[in-house]
Tab-separated table of C-alpha atoms in Angstrom:
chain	number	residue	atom	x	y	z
A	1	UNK	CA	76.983	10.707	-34.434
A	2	UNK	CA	78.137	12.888	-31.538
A	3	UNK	CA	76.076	16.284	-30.677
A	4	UNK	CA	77.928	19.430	-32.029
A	5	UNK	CA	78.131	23.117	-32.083
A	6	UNK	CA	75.890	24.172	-34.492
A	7	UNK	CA	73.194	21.165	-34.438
A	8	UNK	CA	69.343	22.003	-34.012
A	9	UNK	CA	67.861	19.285	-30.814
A	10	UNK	CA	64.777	19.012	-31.434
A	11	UNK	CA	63.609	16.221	-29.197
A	12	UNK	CA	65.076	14.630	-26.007
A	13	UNK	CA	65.265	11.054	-25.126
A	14	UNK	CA	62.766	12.345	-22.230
A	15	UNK	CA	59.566	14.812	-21.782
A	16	UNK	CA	60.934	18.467	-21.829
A	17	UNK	CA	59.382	19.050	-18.571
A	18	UNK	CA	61.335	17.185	-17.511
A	19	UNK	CA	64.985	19.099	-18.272
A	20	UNK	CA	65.917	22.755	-17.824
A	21	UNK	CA	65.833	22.875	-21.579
A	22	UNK	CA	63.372	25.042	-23.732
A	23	UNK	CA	60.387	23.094	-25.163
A	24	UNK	CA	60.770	24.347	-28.739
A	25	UNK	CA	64.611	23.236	-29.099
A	26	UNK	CA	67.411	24.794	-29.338
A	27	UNK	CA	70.537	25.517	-31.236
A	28	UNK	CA	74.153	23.822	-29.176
A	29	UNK	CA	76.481	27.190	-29.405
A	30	UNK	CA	79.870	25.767	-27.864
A	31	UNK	CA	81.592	22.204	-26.038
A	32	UNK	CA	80.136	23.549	-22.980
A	33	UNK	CA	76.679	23.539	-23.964
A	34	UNK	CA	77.462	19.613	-25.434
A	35	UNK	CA	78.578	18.876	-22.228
A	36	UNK	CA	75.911	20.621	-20.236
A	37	UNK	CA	73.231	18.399	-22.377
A	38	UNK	CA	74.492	15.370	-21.662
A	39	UNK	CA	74.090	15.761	-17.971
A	40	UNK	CA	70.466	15.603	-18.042
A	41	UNK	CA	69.386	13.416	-21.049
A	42	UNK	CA	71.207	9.938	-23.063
A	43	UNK	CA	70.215	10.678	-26.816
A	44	UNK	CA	69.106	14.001	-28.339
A	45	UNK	CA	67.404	14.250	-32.212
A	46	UNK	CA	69.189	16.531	-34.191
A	47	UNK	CA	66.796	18.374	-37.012
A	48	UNK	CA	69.353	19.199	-40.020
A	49	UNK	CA	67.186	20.968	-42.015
A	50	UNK	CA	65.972	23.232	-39.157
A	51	UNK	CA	65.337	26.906	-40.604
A	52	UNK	CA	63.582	28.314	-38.189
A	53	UNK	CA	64.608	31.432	-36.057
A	54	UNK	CA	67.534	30.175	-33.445
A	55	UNK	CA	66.966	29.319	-30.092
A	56	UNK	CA	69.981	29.395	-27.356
A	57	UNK	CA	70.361	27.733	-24.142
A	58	UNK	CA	71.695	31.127	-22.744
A	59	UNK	CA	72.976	29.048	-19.679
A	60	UNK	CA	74.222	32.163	-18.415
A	61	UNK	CA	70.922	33.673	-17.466
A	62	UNK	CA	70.964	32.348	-13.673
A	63	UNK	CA	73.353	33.779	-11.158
A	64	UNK	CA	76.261	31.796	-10.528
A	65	UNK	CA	78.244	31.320	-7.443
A	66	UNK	CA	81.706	32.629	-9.817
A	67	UNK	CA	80.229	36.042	-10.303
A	68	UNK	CA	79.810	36.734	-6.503
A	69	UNK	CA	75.734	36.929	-6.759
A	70	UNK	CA	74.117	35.354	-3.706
A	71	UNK	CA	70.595	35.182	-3.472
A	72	UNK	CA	69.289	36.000	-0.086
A	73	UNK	CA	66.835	33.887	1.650
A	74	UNK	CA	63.439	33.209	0.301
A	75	UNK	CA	61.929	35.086	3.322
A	76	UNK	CA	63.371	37.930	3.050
A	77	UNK	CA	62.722	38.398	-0.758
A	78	UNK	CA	59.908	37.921	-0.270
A	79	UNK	CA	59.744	41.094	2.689
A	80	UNK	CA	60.990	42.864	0.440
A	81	UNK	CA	59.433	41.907	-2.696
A	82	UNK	CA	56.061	42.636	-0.890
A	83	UNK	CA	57.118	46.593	0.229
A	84	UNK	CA	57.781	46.973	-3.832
A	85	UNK	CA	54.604	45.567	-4.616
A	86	UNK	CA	52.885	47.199	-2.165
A	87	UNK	CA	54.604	50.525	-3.094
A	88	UNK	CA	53.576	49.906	-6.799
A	89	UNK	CA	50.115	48.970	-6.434
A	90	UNK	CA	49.322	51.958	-4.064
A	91	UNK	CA	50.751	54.326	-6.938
A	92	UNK	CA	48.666	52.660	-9.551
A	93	UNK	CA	45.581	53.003	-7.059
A	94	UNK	CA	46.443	57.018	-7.200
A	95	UNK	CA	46.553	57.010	-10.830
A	96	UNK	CA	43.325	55.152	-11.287
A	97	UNK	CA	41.973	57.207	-9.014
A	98	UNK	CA	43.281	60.652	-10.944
A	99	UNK	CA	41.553	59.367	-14.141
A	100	UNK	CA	38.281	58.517	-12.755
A	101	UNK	CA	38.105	62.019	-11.736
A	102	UNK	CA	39.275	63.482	-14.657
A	103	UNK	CA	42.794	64.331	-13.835
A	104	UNK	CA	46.115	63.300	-15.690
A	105	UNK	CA	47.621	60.129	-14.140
A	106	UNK	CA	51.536	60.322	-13.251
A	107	UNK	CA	52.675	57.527	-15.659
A	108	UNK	CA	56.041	58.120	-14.546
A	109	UNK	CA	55.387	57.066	-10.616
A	110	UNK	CA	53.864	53.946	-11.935
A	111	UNK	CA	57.324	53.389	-13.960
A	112	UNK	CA	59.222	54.271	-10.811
A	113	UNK	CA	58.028	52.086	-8.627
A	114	UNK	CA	57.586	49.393	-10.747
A	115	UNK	CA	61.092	49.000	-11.474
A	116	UNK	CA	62.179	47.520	-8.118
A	117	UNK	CA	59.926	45.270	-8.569
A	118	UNK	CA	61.960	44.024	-11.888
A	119	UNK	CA	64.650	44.123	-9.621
A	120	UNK	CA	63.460	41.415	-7.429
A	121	UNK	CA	62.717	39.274	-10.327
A	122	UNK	CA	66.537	39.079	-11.455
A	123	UNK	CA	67.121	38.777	-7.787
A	124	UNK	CA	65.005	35.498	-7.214
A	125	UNK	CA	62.250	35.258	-9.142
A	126	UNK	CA	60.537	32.444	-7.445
A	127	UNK	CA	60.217	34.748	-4.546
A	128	UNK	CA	58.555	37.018	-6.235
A	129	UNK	CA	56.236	34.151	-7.951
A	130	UNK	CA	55.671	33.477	-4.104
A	131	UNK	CA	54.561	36.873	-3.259
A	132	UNK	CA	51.998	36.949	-6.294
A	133	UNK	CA	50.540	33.575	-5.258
A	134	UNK	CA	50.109	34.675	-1.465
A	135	UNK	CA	49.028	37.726	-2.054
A	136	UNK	CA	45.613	39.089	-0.752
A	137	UNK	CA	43.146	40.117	-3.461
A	138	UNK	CA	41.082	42.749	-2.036
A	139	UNK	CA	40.954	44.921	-4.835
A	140	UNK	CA	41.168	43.233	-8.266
A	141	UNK	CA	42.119	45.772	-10.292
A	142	UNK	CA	45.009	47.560	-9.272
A	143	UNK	CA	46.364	44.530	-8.281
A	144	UNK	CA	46.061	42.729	-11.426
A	145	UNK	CA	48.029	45.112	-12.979
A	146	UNK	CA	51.007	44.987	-11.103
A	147	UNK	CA	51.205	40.830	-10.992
A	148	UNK	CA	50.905	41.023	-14.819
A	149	UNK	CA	54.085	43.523	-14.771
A	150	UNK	CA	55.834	40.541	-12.678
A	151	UNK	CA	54.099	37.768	-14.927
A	152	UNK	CA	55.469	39.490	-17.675
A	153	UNK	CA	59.056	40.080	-16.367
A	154	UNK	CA	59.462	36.733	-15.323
A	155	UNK	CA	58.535	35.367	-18.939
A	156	UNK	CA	60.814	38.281	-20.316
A	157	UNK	CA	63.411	37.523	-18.471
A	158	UNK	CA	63.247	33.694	-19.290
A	159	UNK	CA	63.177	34.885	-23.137
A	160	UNK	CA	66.005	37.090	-22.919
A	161	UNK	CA	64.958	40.659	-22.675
A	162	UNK	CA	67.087	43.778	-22.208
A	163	UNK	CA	66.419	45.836	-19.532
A	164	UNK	CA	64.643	48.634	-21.687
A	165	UNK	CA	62.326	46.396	-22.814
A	166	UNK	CA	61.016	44.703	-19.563
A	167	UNK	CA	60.575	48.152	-18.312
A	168	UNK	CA	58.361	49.025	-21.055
A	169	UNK	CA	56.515	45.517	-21.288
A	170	UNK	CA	56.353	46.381	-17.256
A	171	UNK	CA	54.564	49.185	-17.706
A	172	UNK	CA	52.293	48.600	-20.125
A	173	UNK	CA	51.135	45.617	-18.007
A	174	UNK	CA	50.667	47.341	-14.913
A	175	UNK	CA	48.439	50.438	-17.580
A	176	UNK	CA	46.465	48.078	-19.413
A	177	UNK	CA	42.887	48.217	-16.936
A	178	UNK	CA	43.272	52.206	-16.665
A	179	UNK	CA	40.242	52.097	-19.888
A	180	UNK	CA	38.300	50.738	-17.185
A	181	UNK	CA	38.404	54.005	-15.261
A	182	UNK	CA	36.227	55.317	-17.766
A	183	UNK	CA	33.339	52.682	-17.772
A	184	UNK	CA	30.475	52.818	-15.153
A	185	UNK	CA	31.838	51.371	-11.670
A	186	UNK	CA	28.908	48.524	-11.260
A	187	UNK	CA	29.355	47.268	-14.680
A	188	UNK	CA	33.252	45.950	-13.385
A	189	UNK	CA	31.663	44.726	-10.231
A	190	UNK	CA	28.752	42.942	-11.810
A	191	UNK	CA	28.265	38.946	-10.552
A	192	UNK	CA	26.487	37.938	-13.307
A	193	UNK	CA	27.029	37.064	-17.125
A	194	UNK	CA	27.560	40.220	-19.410
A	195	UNK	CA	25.302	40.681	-22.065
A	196	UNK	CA	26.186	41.516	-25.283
A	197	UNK	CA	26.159	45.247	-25.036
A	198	UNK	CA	27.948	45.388	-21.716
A	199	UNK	CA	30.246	43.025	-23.673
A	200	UNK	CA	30.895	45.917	-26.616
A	201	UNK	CA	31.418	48.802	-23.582
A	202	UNK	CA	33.743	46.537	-21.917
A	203	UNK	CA	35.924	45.541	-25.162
A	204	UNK	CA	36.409	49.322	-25.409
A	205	UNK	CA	38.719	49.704	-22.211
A	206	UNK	CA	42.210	48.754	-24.207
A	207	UNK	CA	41.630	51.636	-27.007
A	208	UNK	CA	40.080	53.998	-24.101
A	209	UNK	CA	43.157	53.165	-21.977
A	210	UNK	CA	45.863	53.475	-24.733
A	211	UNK	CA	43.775	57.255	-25.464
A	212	UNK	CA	44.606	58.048	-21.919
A	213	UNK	CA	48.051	57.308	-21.411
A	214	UNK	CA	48.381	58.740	-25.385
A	215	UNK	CA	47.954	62.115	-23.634
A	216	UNK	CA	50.989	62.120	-21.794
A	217	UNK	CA	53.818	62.544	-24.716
A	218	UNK	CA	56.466	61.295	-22.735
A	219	UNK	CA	55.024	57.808	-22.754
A	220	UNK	CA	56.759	55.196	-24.874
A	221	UNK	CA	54.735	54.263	-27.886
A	222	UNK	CA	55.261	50.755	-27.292
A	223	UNK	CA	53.391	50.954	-23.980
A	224	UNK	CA	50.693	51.842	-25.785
A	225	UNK	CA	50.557	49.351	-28.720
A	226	UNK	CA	50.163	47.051	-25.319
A	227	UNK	CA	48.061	48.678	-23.686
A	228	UNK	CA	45.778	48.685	-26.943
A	229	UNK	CA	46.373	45.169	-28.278
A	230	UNK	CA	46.736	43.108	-24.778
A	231	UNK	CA	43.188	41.423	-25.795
A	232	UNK	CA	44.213	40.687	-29.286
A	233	UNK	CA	44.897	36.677	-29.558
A	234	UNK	CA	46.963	34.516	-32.237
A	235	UNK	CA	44.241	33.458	-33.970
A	236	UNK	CA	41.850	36.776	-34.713
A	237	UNK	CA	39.572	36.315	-32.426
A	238	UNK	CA	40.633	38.859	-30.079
A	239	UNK	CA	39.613	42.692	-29.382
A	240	UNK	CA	39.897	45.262	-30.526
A	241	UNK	CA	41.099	44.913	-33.851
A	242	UNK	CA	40.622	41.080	-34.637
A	243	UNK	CA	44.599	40.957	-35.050
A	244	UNK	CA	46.293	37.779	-35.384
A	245	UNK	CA	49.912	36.000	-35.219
A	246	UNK	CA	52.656	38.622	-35.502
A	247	UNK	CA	50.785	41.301	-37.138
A	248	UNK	CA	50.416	41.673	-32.758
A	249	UNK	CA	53.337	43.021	-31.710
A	250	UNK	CA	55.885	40.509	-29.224
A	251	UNK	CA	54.982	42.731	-26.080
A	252	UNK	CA	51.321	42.559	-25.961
A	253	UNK	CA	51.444	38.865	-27.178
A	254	UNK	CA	53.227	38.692	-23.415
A	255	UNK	CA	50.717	40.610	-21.996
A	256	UNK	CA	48.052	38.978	-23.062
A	257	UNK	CA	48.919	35.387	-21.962
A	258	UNK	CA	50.224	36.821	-18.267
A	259	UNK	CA	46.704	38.777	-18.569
A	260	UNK	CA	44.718	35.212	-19.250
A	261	UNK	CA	46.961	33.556	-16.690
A	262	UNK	CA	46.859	36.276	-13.628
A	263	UNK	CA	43.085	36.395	-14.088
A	264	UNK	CA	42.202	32.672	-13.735
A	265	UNK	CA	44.379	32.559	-10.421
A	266	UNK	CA	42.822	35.716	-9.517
A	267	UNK	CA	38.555	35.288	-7.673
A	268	UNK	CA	36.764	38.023	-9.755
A	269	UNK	CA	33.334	38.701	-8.614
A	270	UNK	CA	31.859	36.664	-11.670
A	271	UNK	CA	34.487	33.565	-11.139
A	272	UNK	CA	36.069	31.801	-8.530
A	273	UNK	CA	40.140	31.614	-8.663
A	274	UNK	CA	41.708	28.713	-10.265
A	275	UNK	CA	44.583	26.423	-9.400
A	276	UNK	CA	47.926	27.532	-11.362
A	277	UNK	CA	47.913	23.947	-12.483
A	278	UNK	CA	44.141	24.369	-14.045
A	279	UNK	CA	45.377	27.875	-15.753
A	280	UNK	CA	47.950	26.479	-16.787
A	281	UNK	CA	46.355	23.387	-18.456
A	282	UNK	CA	44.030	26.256	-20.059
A	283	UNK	CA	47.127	28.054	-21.509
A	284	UNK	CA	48.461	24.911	-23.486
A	285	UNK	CA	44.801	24.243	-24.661
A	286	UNK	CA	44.776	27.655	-26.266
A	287	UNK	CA	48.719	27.014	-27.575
A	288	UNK	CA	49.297	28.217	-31.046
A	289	UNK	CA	45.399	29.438	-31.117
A	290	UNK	CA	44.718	31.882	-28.978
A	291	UNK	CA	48.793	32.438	-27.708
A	292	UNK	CA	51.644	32.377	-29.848
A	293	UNK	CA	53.012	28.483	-28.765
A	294	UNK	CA	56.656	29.606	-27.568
A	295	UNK	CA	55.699	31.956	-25.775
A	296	UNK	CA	53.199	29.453	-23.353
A	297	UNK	CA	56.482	26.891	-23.014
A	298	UNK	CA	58.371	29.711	-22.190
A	299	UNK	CA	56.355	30.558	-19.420
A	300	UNK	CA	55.811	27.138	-18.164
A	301	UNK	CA	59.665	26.754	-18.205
A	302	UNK	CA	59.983	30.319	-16.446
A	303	UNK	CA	57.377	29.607	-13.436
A	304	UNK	CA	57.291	25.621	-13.143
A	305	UNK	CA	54.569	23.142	-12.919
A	306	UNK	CA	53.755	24.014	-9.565
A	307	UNK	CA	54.727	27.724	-8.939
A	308	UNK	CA	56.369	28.904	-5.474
A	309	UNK	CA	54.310	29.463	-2.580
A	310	UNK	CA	51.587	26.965	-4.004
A	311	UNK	CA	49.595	24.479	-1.655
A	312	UNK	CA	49.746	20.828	-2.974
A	313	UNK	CA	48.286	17.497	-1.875
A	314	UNK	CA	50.965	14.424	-1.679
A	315	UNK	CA	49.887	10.918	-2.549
A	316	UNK	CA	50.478	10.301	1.075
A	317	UNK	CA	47.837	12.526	2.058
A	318	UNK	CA	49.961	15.018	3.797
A	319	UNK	CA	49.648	18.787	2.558
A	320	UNK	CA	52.301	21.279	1.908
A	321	UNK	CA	53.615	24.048	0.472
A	322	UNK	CA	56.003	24.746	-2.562
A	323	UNK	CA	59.295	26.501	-1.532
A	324	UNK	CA	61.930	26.210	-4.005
A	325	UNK	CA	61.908	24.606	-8.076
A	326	UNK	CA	63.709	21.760	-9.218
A	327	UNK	CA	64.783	23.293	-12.649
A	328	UNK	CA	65.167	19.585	-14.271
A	329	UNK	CA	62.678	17.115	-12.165
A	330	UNK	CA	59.666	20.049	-12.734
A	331	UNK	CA	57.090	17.429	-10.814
A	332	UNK	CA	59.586	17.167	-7.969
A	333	UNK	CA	60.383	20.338	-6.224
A	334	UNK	CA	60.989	21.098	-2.661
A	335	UNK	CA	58.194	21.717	-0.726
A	336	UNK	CA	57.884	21.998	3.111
A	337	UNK	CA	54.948	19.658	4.746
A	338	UNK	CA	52.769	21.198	7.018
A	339	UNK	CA	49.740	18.762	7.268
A	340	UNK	CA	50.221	15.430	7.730
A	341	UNK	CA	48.420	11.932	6.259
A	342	UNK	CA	44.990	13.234	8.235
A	343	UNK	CA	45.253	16.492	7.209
A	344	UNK	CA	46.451	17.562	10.776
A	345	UNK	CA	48.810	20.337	11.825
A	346	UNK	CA	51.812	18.816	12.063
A	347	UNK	CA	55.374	20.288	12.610
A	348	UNK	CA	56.688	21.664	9.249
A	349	UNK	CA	58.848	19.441	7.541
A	350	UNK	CA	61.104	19.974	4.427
A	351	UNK	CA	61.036	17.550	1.842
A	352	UNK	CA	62.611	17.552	-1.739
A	353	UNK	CA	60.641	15.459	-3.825
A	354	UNK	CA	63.494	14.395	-6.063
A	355	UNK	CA	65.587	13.028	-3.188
A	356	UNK	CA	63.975	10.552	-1.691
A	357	UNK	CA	63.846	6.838	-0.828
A	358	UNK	CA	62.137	4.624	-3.296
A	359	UNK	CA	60.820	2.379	-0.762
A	360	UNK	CA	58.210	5.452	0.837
A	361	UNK	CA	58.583	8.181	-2.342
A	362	UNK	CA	55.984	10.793	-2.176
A	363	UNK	CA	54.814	12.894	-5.106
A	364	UNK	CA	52.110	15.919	-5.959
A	365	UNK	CA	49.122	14.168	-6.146
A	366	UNK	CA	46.896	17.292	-7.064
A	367	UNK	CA	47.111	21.657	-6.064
A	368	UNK	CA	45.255	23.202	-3.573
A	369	UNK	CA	43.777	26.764	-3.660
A	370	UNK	CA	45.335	28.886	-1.608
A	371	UNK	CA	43.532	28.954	2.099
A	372	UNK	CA	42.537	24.787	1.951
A	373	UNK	CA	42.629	22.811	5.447
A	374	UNK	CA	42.794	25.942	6.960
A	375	UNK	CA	46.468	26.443	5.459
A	376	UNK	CA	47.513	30.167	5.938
A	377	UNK	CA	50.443	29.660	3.187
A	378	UNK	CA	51.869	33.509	4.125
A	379	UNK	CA	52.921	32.405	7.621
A	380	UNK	CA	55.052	30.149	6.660
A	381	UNK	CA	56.909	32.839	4.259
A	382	UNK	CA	57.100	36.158	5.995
């Protein structure tokens, strides 16, 4: 039987990872699509009795060369996407630092400059990815806030988000710490384990935070119901509320893996930063238990296997860095070698992993963190 308009794939002759297809199916909308499919795989299982809510291809989400949208060079998105972070996260410092002293916080500058920072997402989004993995993380905090409002974008984007919403989800990202203006400063700073009733003062920040921004009236309430339930997890046992499955509401579901995600890349004073390939390994552990499943494929589709701007190790022994996705060979993406076999500067090389000779192929053979060999990833960016 021939694939179809209509028809439910629900497996590929190949690991999803593998394709530029989503990992819970999807539902073939036109010819088109039928042909687009059989570009990357040889056989496709069709569910007939699928009754689930649809999922599209939406193959016109990317930028194509017929609509006269050019992406600009890597570099220079990422120039600019750093001024618009930069911008953002010195606005959210002023806010936190209004609240702390007891004075309203101008919600509205945080929405204002967070927006071109959406911008830069539609524009290339793994330049942006790029930034948030080069990024220095002096201050914790404000930072945070802002990569979970890209996090979030970039997932919301891959899902299919209007432009109202990823505004709103943006913003309640980038407001979901301001609770912790409220608890005592060396309690956030603190090294070593929590006990139990530092736990309970901590677990109040999302209900002290969504108090907060309650009191200006202009704010949207669905940045609040974020702000509030961004600790809340699929199975109950999240905070505050012990909420589970869609009783959460869809935008602090998002926020709440991008949360999880941003923090394990992130060194905190009581943990050392993580390899995106370790966080991401803990995301699908807690799929469907403590993060709604989709939503964690989603994101793994959105941001790759091995995000932009991360430091890898080849089989060959030569180190480099990740500078552009391969969309349907996720293991293979361009990357541009700057170490070579001895872990020596060398001069930088560019080498896509999915076009090579068989006879002397090279592949990731584990990620870096950021800063190993001696590797200053940001030089080889801005």
């Amino acid at each position: 039987m021939s694939l179809q308009p209509g028809m439910f794939v629900a497996e590929l002759d190949r690991p999803w990872l593998e394709t530029p297809f989503s990992l819970q199916g999807f539902v073939i909308q036109n010819t088109s699509e039928v042909l687009y499919v059989s570009k990357y795989v040889d056989h496709v299982y069709v569910d007939a009795e699928y009754k689930g809510r649809p999922v599209f291809l939406n193959l016109t989400l990317e930028p194509t060369a017929d609509q006269g949208k050019k992406r600009l060079e890597i570099k220079e998105d990422i120039a600019h996407a750093r001024i618009c972070f930069d911008n953002a996260a010195n606005t959210l410092d002023k806010v936190y630092d209004s609240l702390r002293s007891g004075r309203n916080g101008d919600f509205e500058a945080v929405q204002e400059s967070i927006t071109p920072l959406i911008e830069s997402v539609f524009n290339n989004k793994e330049a942006v990815a790029a930034l948030l993995r080069l990024r220095e993380s002096d201050d914790y905090r404000y930072h945070h806030g802002i990569s979970m409002a890209v996090w979030a974008a970039i997932l919301g984007r891959q899902i299919g988000l209007h432009q109202d919403e990823l505004e709103t989800l943006a913003l309640g990202c980038a407001m979901c710490d301001v609770g912790m203006t409220q608890l005592p400063g060396d309690l956030l700073s603190q090294p070593q384990a929590l006990t139990d009733q530092q736990l309970r003062i901590i677990r109040a920040h999302p209900k002290m935070g969504a108090e907060l921004v309650a009191q200006n009236k202009n704010v949207n309430i669905e940045v609040l119901a974020i702000i509030e339930n961004h600790h809340e997890r699929a199975d109950g046992s999240g905070y505050p509320r012990g909420m589970d499955g869609t009783s959460i509401p869809v935008l602090a579901r998002i926020a709440g893996l991008v949360d999880a995600y941003d923090a394990m890349i992130t060194p905190r004073p009581y943990a050392p930063a993580r390899t995106s390939h370790e966080a991401i390994q803990e995301l699908m552990d807690g799929k469907g238990t403590l993060f709604q499943e989709s939503l964690v494929e989603q994101f793994i589709q959105a941001i790759g296997l091995f995000p932009t701007g991360t430091l890898v190790e080849l089989n060959s022994g030569e180190v480099g860095i990740v500078t552009r996705q391969n969309e349907t060979r996720r293991l293979k993406p361009e990357i541009i070698i700057v170490l070579d076999e001895q872990q020596q500067e060398r001069d930088p090389c560019i080498v896509d992993l999915s076009m090579q000779d068989s006879s002397n192929e090279r592949w990731i053979a584990r990620e870096l963190l950021p800063g190993s060999y001696g590797v200053d990833s940001e030089e080889y960016f801005i």
